[in-house]
Amino acid sequence: MALTDDAITQIKAMITSGELGPGDRLPREADLAALIGVSRNSLREAVRALSMVGILDVRQGNGTYVSSMSTGSLLESLSFLLEFRRDSGVLEFLQVRRILEPAAAAIAARTMTPEQIDGLRASVRATGASTDVTELVRHDLAFHSAIAASTGNTVLASMVDTVSMPTERARIWRGLTDTDAVTTTIDEHVRIIEAIEAHDAELAAARTLVHISGVLEWLERAS
């Protein structure tokens, strides 16, 4: 594993230094193994690991290439990796949400159109009309996703969606065990909408921070 890790580090260094760029073909396996000083088996393991996270693109019969390194492909790889921490890192995901989502709400207060705000209000009404906890949580996910999408920043929107999904089960659990969770969520969503509609970025961020922190604090107490 140490040799494989070393091979990974050296290939990454070749990419970050610009020696290899997006779309470039890696040297032949024997040449690259000799260049970085590892066995061909260790190199194969390194290539396999880097291809799993979207850094390298292995084309059967045509060699190995540096991937496009596009934002979309890298975020897709991040989402794939986070699936492995879906149950073990819920608190950490909520902590990341507490950083990202207030920023998204602040931007949304400057960018959201009246039609998009009407969409948020419809989401809140749907939340209030729902009786199934799982459906309620899905409306909550859609609410926060819509705010992030309205920023026009695809990286931020993708990151919010990526870190929100692993917290879904925790929010379902809260909805089943905390009798005030649904009412609290709806009230806090309405306050966030009011701040966005008033184009008050600081207030939108503050109210979103309170909203996410409430879920995090409840889960910390329940854990």
PDB file of C-alpha atoms in Angstrom:
ATOM      1  CA  MET A   1       0.000   0.000   0.000  1.00  0.00           C
ATOM      2  CA  ALA A   2       2.866   2.390   0.747  1.00  0.00           C
ATOM      3  CA  LEU A   3       4.188   1.991  -2.791  1.00  0.00           C
ATOM      4  CA  THR A   4       0.700   2.451  -4.234  1.00  0.00           C
ATOM      5  CA  ASP A   5       0.244   5.606  -2.165  1.00  0.00           C
ATOM      6  CA  ASP A   6       3.587   6.854  -3.411  1.00  0.00           C
ATOM      7  CA  ALA A   7       2.541   6.214  -7.004  1.00  0.00           C
ATOM      8  CA  ILE A   8      -0.732   8.079  -6.424  1.00  0.00           C
ATOM      9  CA  THR A   9       1.153  11.024  -4.931  1.00  0.00           C
ATOM     10  CA  GLN A  10       3.579  11.198  -7.843  1.00  0.00           C
ATOM     11  CA  ILE A  11       0.865  10.989 -10.512  1.00  0.00           C
ATOM     12  CA  LYS A  12      -1.082  13.715  -8.726  1.00  0.00           C
ATOM     13  CA  ALA A  13       2.085  15.833  -8.625  1.00  0.00           C
ATOM     14  CA  MET A  14       2.528  15.397 -12.387  1.00  0.00           C
ATOM     15  CA  ILE A  15      -1.023  16.688 -12.887  1.00  0.00           C
ATOM     16  CA  THR A  16      -0.912  19.591 -10.419  1.00  0.00           C
ATOM     17  CA  SER A  17       2.453  20.752 -11.758  1.00  0.00           C
ATOM     18  CA  GLY A  18       1.082  20.895 -15.287  1.00  0.00           C
ATOM     19  CA  GLU A  19       3.341  18.145 -16.578  1.00  0.00           C
ATOM     20  CA  LEU A  20       0.138  16.296 -17.427  1.00  0.00           C
ATOM     21  CA  GLY A  21      -3.003  18.234 -18.265  1.00  0.00           C
ATOM     22  CA  PRO A  22      -6.673  17.366 -18.796  1.00  0.00           C
ATOM     23  CA  GLY A  23      -6.996  14.981 -21.711  1.00  0.00           C
ATOM     24  CA  ASP A  24      -3.304  14.068 -21.798  1.00  0.00           C
ATOM     25  CA  ARG A  25      -2.335  10.453 -22.222  1.00  0.00           C
ATOM     26  CA  LEU A  26      -0.108   8.937 -19.524  1.00  0.00           C
ATOM     27  CA  PRO A  27       3.178   7.298 -20.604  1.00  0.00           C
ATOM     28  CA  ARG A  28       3.110   3.569 -21.245  1.00  0.00           C
ATOM     29  CA  GLU A  29       2.767   1.525 -18.062  1.00  0.00           C
ATOM     30  CA  ALA A  30       6.338   0.210 -18.123  1.00  0.00           C
ATOM     31  CA  ASP A  31       7.763   3.682 -18.798  1.00  0.00           C
ATOM     32  CA  LEU A  32       5.669   5.394 -16.110  1.00  0.00           C
ATOM     33  CA  ALA A  33       6.484   2.710 -13.514  1.00  0.00           C
ATOM     34  CA  ALA A  34      10.202   3.197 -14.214  1.00  0.00           C
ATOM     35  CA  LEU A  35       9.838   6.973 -14.153  1.00  0.00           C
ATOM     36  CA  ILE A  36       8.262   7.106 -10.699  1.00  0.00           C
ATOM     37  CA  GLY A  37      10.149   4.131  -9.317  1.00  0.00           C
ATOM     38  CA  VAL A  38       7.394   1.660  -8.461  1.00  0.00           C
ATOM     39  CA  SER A  39       6.408  -1.784  -9.684  1.00  0.00           C
ATOM     40  CA  ARG A  40       3.871  -2.153 -12.434  1.00  0.00           C
ATOM     41  CA  ASN A  41       1.462  -3.787  -9.963  1.00  0.00           C
ATOM     42  CA  SER A  42       1.671  -0.784  -7.622  1.00  0.00           C
ATOM     43  CA  LEU A  43       1.159   1.524 -10.585  1.00  0.00           C
ATOM     44  CA  ARG A  44      -1.936  -0.406 -11.679  1.00  0.00           C
ATOM     45  CA  GLU A  45      -3.427  -0.070  -8.190  1.00  0.00           C
ATOM     46  CA  ALA A  46      -2.695   3.666  -8.208  1.00  0.00           C
ATOM     47  CA  VAL A  47      -4.298   4.099 -11.623  1.00  0.00           C
ATOM     48  CA  ARG A  48      -7.342   2.102 -10.497  1.00  0.00           C
ATOM     49  CA  ALA A  49      -7.737   4.286  -7.397  1.00  0.00           C
ATOM     50  CA  LEU A  50      -7.377   7.547  -9.340  1.00  0.00           C
ATOM     51  CA  SER A  51      -9.823   6.376 -11.996  1.00  0.00           C
ATOM     52  CA  MET A  52     -12.429   5.602  -9.302  1.00  0.00           C
ATOM     53  CA  VAL A  53     -12.392   9.217  -8.160  1.00  0.00           C
ATOM     54  CA  GLY A  54     -12.499  10.625 -11.666  1.00  0.00           C
ATOM     55  CA  ILE A  55      -8.910  11.846 -11.939  1.00  0.00           C
ATOM     56  CA  LEU A  56      -7.860   9.329 -14.578  1.00  0.00           C
ATOM     57  CA  ASP A  57      -9.817   7.819 -17.433  1.00  0.00           C
ATOM     58  CA  VAL A  58      -8.805   4.269 -18.357  1.00  0.00           C
ATOM     59  CA  ARG A  59      -9.736   3.450 -21.950  1.00  0.00           C
ATOM     60  CA  GLN A  60      -9.417  -0.241 -22.671  1.00  0.00           C
ATOM     61  CA  GLY A  61      -7.033  -0.798 -25.562  1.00  0.00           C
ATOM     62  CA  ASN A  62      -6.276   2.906 -25.857  1.00  0.00           C
ATOM     63  CA  GLY A  63      -4.269   3.781 -22.752  1.00  0.00           C
ATOM     64  CA  THR A  64      -4.911   5.912 -19.667  1.00  0.00           C
ATOM     65  CA  TYR A  65      -5.699   9.601 -19.825  1.00  0.00           C
ATOM     66  CA  VAL A  66      -6.067  12.473 -17.393  1.00  0.00           C
ATOM     67  CA  SER A  67      -9.791  13.141 -17.161  1.00  0.00           C
ATOM     68  CA  SER A  68     -11.378  16.392 -18.285  1.00  0.00           C
ATOM     69  CA  MET A  69     -11.207  17.529 -14.641  1.00  0.00           C
ATOM     70  CA  SER A  70     -14.488  19.335 -15.203  1.00  0.00           C
ATOM     71  CA  THR A  71     -16.380  20.621 -12.192  1.00  0.00           C
ATOM     72  CA  GLY A  72     -19.270  18.270 -12.912  1.00  0.00           C
ATOM     73  CA  SER A  73     -17.155  15.133 -13.088  1.00  0.00           C
ATOM     74  CA  LEU A  74     -15.210  15.972  -9.935  1.00  0.00           C
ATOM     75  CA  LEU A  75     -18.376  16.744  -7.985  1.00  0.00           C
ATOM     76  CA  GLU A  76     -19.868  13.472  -9.202  1.00  0.00           C
ATOM     77  CA  SER A  77     -16.816  11.691  -7.830  1.00  0.00           C
ATOM     78  CA  LEU A  78     -17.191  13.550  -4.539  1.00  0.00           C
ATOM     79  CA  SER A  79     -20.814  12.465  -4.326  1.00  0.00           C
ATOM     80  CA  PHE A  80     -19.788   8.858  -4.984  1.00  0.00           C
ATOM     81  CA  LEU A  81     -17.189   8.942  -2.208  1.00  0.00           C
ATOM     82  CA  LEU A  82     -19.549  10.583   0.270  1.00  0.00           C
ATOM     83  CA  GLU A  83     -21.974   7.706  -0.165  1.00  0.00           C
ATOM     84  CA  PHE A  84     -19.555   5.611   1.896  1.00  0.00           C
ATOM     85  CA  ARG A  85     -19.972   8.030   4.829  1.00  0.00           C
ATOM     86  CA  ARG A  86     -23.735   8.334   4.545  1.00  0.00           C
ATOM     87  CA  ASP A  87     -24.352   6.883   8.004  1.00  0.00           C
ATOM     88  CA  SER A  88     -21.095   7.562   9.849  1.00  0.00           C
ATOM     89  CA  GLY A  89     -20.616  11.254   9.114  1.00  0.00           C
ATOM     90  CA  VAL A  90     -24.053  12.856   9.472  1.00  0.00           C
ATOM     91  CA  LEU A  91     -22.886  15.405  12.049  1.00  0.00           C
ATOM     92  CA  GLU A  92     -19.981  16.370   9.821  1.00  0.00           C
ATOM     93  CA  PHE A  93     -22.288  16.774   6.828  1.00  0.00           C
ATOM     94  CA  LEU A  94     -24.564  19.041   8.843  1.00  0.00           C
ATOM     95  CA  GLN A  95     -21.547  21.082   9.921  1.00  0.00           C
ATOM     96  CA  VAL A  96     -20.648  21.560   6.262  1.00  0.00           C
ATOM     97  CA  ARG A  97     -24.254  22.492   5.462  1.00  0.00           C
ATOM     98  CA  ARG A  98     -24.051  25.096   8.225  1.00  0.00           C
ATOM     99  CA  ILE A  99     -21.190  26.717   6.294  1.00  0.00           C
ATOM    100  CA  LEU A 100     -22.531  26.404   2.743  1.00  0.00           C
ATOM    101  CA  GLU A 101     -26.243  27.090   3.031  1.00  0.00           C
ATOM    102  CA  PRO A 102     -26.141  30.501   4.750  1.00  0.00           C
ATOM    103  CA  ALA A 103     -23.801  31.620   1.965  1.00  0.00           C
ATOM    104  CA  ALA A 104     -26.235  30.274  -0.629  1.00  0.00           C
ATOM    105  CA  ALA A 105     -29.168  32.079   1.023  1.00  0.00           C
ATOM    106  CA  ALA A 106     -27.206  35.349   1.086  1.00  0.00           C
ATOM    107  CA  ILE A 107     -26.529  35.100  -2.650  1.00  0.00           C
ATOM    108  CA  ALA A 108     -30.137  34.058  -3.318  1.00  0.00           C
ATOM    109  CA  ALA A 109     -31.333  37.245  -1.590  1.00  0.00           C
ATOM    110  CA  ARG A 110     -29.602  39.147  -4.374  1.00  0.00           C
ATOM    111  CA  THR A 111     -30.406  36.853  -7.307  1.00  0.00           C
ATOM    112  CA  MET A 112     -33.779  35.192  -6.757  1.00  0.00           C
ATOM    113  CA  THR A 113     -36.593  36.248  -9.082  1.00  0.00           C
ATOM    114  CA  PRO A 114     -40.191  36.745  -7.894  1.00  0.00           C
ATOM    115  CA  GLU A 115     -41.129  33.565  -9.764  1.00  0.00           C
ATOM    116  CA  GLN A 116     -38.450  31.583  -7.929  1.00  0.00           C
ATOM    117  CA  ILE A 117     -39.621  33.005  -4.605  1.00  0.00           C
ATOM    118  CA  ASP A 118     -43.171  31.924  -5.475  1.00  0.00           C
ATOM    119  CA  GLY A 119     -41.715  28.450  -6.037  1.00  0.00           C
ATOM    120  CA  LEU A 120     -40.268  28.484  -2.511  1.00  0.00           C
ATOM    121  CA  ARG A 121     -43.639  29.459  -1.092  1.00  0.00           C
ATOM    122  CA  ALA A 122     -45.275  26.598  -2.989  1.00  0.00           C
ATOM    123  CA  SER A 123     -42.682  24.249  -1.499  1.00  0.00           C
ATOM    124  CA  VAL A 124     -43.579  25.427   2.008  1.00  0.00           C
ATOM    125  CA  ARG A 125     -47.285  24.932   1.317  1.00  0.00           C
ATOM    126  CA  ALA A 126     -46.567  21.415   0.080  1.00  0.00           C
ATOM    127  CA  THR A 127     -44.593  20.738   3.251  1.00  0.00           C
ATOM    128  CA  GLY A 128     -47.530  21.846   5.379  1.00  0.00           C
ATOM    129  CA  ALA A 129     -49.962  19.681   3.412  1.00  0.00           C
ATOM    130  CA  SER A 130     -47.831  16.544   3.719  1.00  0.00           C
ATOM    131  CA  THR A 131     -48.597  13.921   6.332  1.00  0.00           C
ATOM    132  CA  ASP A 132     -45.790  11.451   5.622  1.00  0.00           C
ATOM    133  CA  VAL A 133     -42.476  12.298   7.308  1.00  0.00           C
ATOM    134  CA  THR A 134     -40.393  11.026   4.403  1.00  0.00           C
ATOM    135  CA  GLU A 135     -42.311  13.272   2.027  1.00  0.00           C
ATOM    136  CA  LEU A 136     -41.870  16.219   4.393  1.00  0.00           C
ATOM    137  CA  VAL A 137     -38.117  15.732   4.388  1.00  0.00           C
ATOM    138  CA  ARG A 138     -38.056  15.556   0.597  1.00  0.00           C
ATOM    139  CA  HIS A 139     -39.853  18.888   0.428  1.00  0.00           C
ATOM    140  CA  ASP A 140     -37.236  20.270   2.826  1.00  0.00           C
ATOM    141  CA  LEU A 141     -34.434  19.002   0.567  1.00  0.00           C
ATOM    142  CA  ALA A 142     -36.124  20.552  -2.468  1.00  0.00           C
ATOM    143  CA  PHE A 143     -36.490  23.890  -0.631  1.00  0.00           C
ATOM    144  CA  HIS A 144     -32.779  24.165   0.127  1.00  0.00           C
ATOM    145  CA  SER A 145     -31.821  22.852  -3.311  1.00  0.00           C
ATOM    146  CA  ALA A 146     -33.943  25.538  -4.983  1.00  0.00           C
ATOM    147  CA  ILE A 147     -32.239  28.273  -2.982  1.00  0.00           C
ATOM    148  CA  ALA A 148     -28.797  26.983  -3.915  1.00  0.00           C
ATOM    149  CA  ALA A 149     -29.751  26.597  -7.583  1.00  0.00           C
ATOM    150  CA  SER A 150     -31.015  30.182  -7.715  1.00  0.00           C
ATOM    151  CA  THR A 151     -27.535  31.498  -6.935  1.00  0.00           C
ATOM    152  CA  GLY A 152     -26.438  30.621 -10.469  1.00  0.00           C
ATOM    153  CA  ASN A 153     -23.306  29.005  -9.025  1.00  0.00           C
ATOM    154  CA  THR A 154     -23.392  25.403 -10.211  1.00  0.00           C
ATOM    155  CA  VAL A 155     -20.511  24.359  -7.946  1.00  0.00           C
ATOM    156  CA  LEU A 156     -22.244  25.703  -4.838  1.00  0.00           C
ATOM    157  CA  ALA A 157     -25.570  24.177  -5.868  1.00  0.00           C
ATOM    158  CA  SER A 158     -23.983  20.775  -6.494  1.00  0.00           C
ATOM    159  CA  MET A 159     -22.128  20.858  -3.186  1.00  0.00           C
ATOM    160  CA  VAL A 160     -25.282  21.756  -1.256  1.00  0.00           C
ATOM    161  CA  ASP A 161     -27.154  18.877  -2.904  1.00  0.00           C
ATOM    162  CA  THR A 162     -24.250  16.489  -2.290  1.00  0.00           C
ATOM    163  CA  VAL A 163     -23.912  17.198   1.433  1.00  0.00           C
ATOM    164  CA  SER A 164     -27.673  17.378   2.003  1.00  0.00           C
ATOM    165  CA  MET A 165     -28.566  13.877   0.848  1.00  0.00           C
ATOM    166  CA  PRO A 166     -26.642  11.969   3.554  1.00  0.00           C
ATOM    167  CA  THR A 167     -28.550  13.921   6.249  1.00  0.00           C
ATOM    168  CA  GLU A 168     -31.942  12.804   4.946  1.00  0.00           C
ATOM    169  CA  ARG A 169     -32.265   9.846   7.302  1.00  0.00           C
ATOM    170  CA  ALA A 170     -31.388  11.968  10.321  1.00  0.00           C
ATOM    171  CA  ARG A 171     -34.100  14.457   9.415  1.00  0.00           C
ATOM    172  CA  ILE A 172     -36.642  11.659   8.966  1.00  0.00           C
ATOM    173  CA  TRP A 173     -35.663  10.406  12.423  1.00  0.00           C
ATOM    174  CA  ARG A 174     -36.136  13.877  13.841  1.00  0.00           C
ATOM    175  CA  GLY A 175     -39.550  14.172  12.194  1.00  0.00           C
ATOM    176  CA  LEU A 176     -40.636  10.902  13.778  1.00  0.00           C
ATOM    177  CA  THR A 177     -39.361  11.668  17.277  1.00  0.00           C
ATOM    178  CA  ASP A 178     -39.673  15.457  17.632  1.00  0.00           C
ATOM    179  CA  THR A 179     -43.329  16.519  17.587  1.00  0.00           C
ATOM    180  CA  ASP A 180     -42.428  20.173  16.926  1.00  0.00           C
ATOM    181  CA  ALA A 181     -39.984  19.476  14.077  1.00  0.00           C
ATOM    182  CA  VAL A 182     -42.436  19.993  11.214  1.00  0.00           C
ATOM    183  CA  THR A 183     -43.935  23.205  12.594  1.00  0.00           C
ATOM    184  CA  THR A 184     -40.479  24.562  13.388  1.00  0.00           C
ATOM    185  CA  THR A 185     -39.194  23.725   9.907  1.00  0.00           C
ATOM    186  CA  ILE A 186     -42.129  25.434   8.178  1.00  0.00           C
ATOM    187  CA  ASP A 187     -41.838  28.566  10.355  1.00  0.00           C
ATOM    188  CA  GLU A 188     -38.103  28.806   9.720  1.00  0.00           C
ATOM    189  CA  HIS A 189     -38.561  28.302   5.975  1.00  0.00           C
ATOM    190  CA  VAL A 190     -41.107  31.148   5.904  1.00  0.00           C
ATOM    191  CA  ARG A 191     -38.662  33.440   7.709  1.00  0.00           C
ATOM    192  CA  ILE A 192     -35.916  32.559   5.233  1.00  0.00           C
ATOM    193  CA  ILE A 193     -38.243  33.352   2.322  1.00  0.00           C
ATOM    194  CA  GLU A 194     -39.181  36.700   3.867  1.00  0.00           C
ATOM    195  CA  ALA A 195     -35.516  37.656   4.178  1.00  0.00           C
ATOM    196  CA  ILE A 196     -34.777  36.599   0.590  1.00  0.00           C
ATOM    197  CA  GLU A 197     -37.827  38.485  -0.695  1.00  0.00           C
ATOM    198  CA  ALA A 198     -36.642  41.593   1.181  1.00  0.00           C
ATOM    199  CA  HIS A 199     -33.231  41.192  -0.539  1.00  0.00           C
ATOM    200  CA  ASP A 200     -31.626  41.190   2.902  1.00  0.00           C
ATOM    201  CA  ALA A 201     -28.581  38.968   2.407  1.00  0.00           C
ATOM    202  CA  GLU A 202     -27.365  39.131   6.004  1.00  0.00           C
ATOM    203  CA  LEU A 203     -30.772  38.269   7.427  1.00  0.00           C
ATOM    204  CA  ALA A 204     -31.268  35.416   4.948  1.00  0.00           C
ATOM    205  CA  ALA A 205     -27.882  33.977   5.923  1.00  0.00           C
ATOM    206  CA  ALA A 206     -28.588  34.390   9.657  1.00  0.00           C
ATOM    207  CA  ARG A 207     -31.992  32.706   9.468  1.00  0.00           C
ATOM    208  CA  THR A 208     -30.587  29.828   7.443  1.00  0.00           C
ATOM    209  CA  LEU A 209     -27.790  29.419   9.971  1.00  0.00           C
ATOM    210  CA  VAL A 210     -30.343  29.199  12.784  1.00  0.00           C
ATOM    211  CA  HIS A 211     -32.355  26.662  10.789  1.00  0.00           C
ATOM    212  CA  ILE A 212     -29.437  24.317  10.051  1.00  0.00           C
ATOM    213  CA  SER A 213     -27.976  24.744  13.540  1.00  0.00           C
ATOM    214  CA  GLY A 214     -31.278  23.649  15.068  1.00  0.00           C
ATOM    215  CA  VAL A 215     -31.096  20.305  13.265  1.00  0.00           C
ATOM    216  CA  LEU A 216     -27.429  19.902  14.177  1.00  0.00           C
ATOM    217  CA  GLU A 217     -27.997  20.686  17.858  1.00  0.00           C
ATOM    218  CA  TRP A 218     -30.940  18.278  18.043  1.00  0.00           C
ATOM    219  CA  LEU A 219     -28.878  15.498  16.499  1.00  0.00           C
ATOM    220  CA  GLU A 220     -25.953  16.160  18.855  1.00  0.00           C
ATOM    221  CA  ARG A 221     -28.296  15.815  21.824  1.00  0.00           C
ATOM    222  CA  ALA A 222     -29.913  12.680  20.392  1.00  0.00           C
ATOM    223  CA  SER A 223     -26.613  10.972  19.529  1.00  0.00           C
TER     224      SER A 223
END
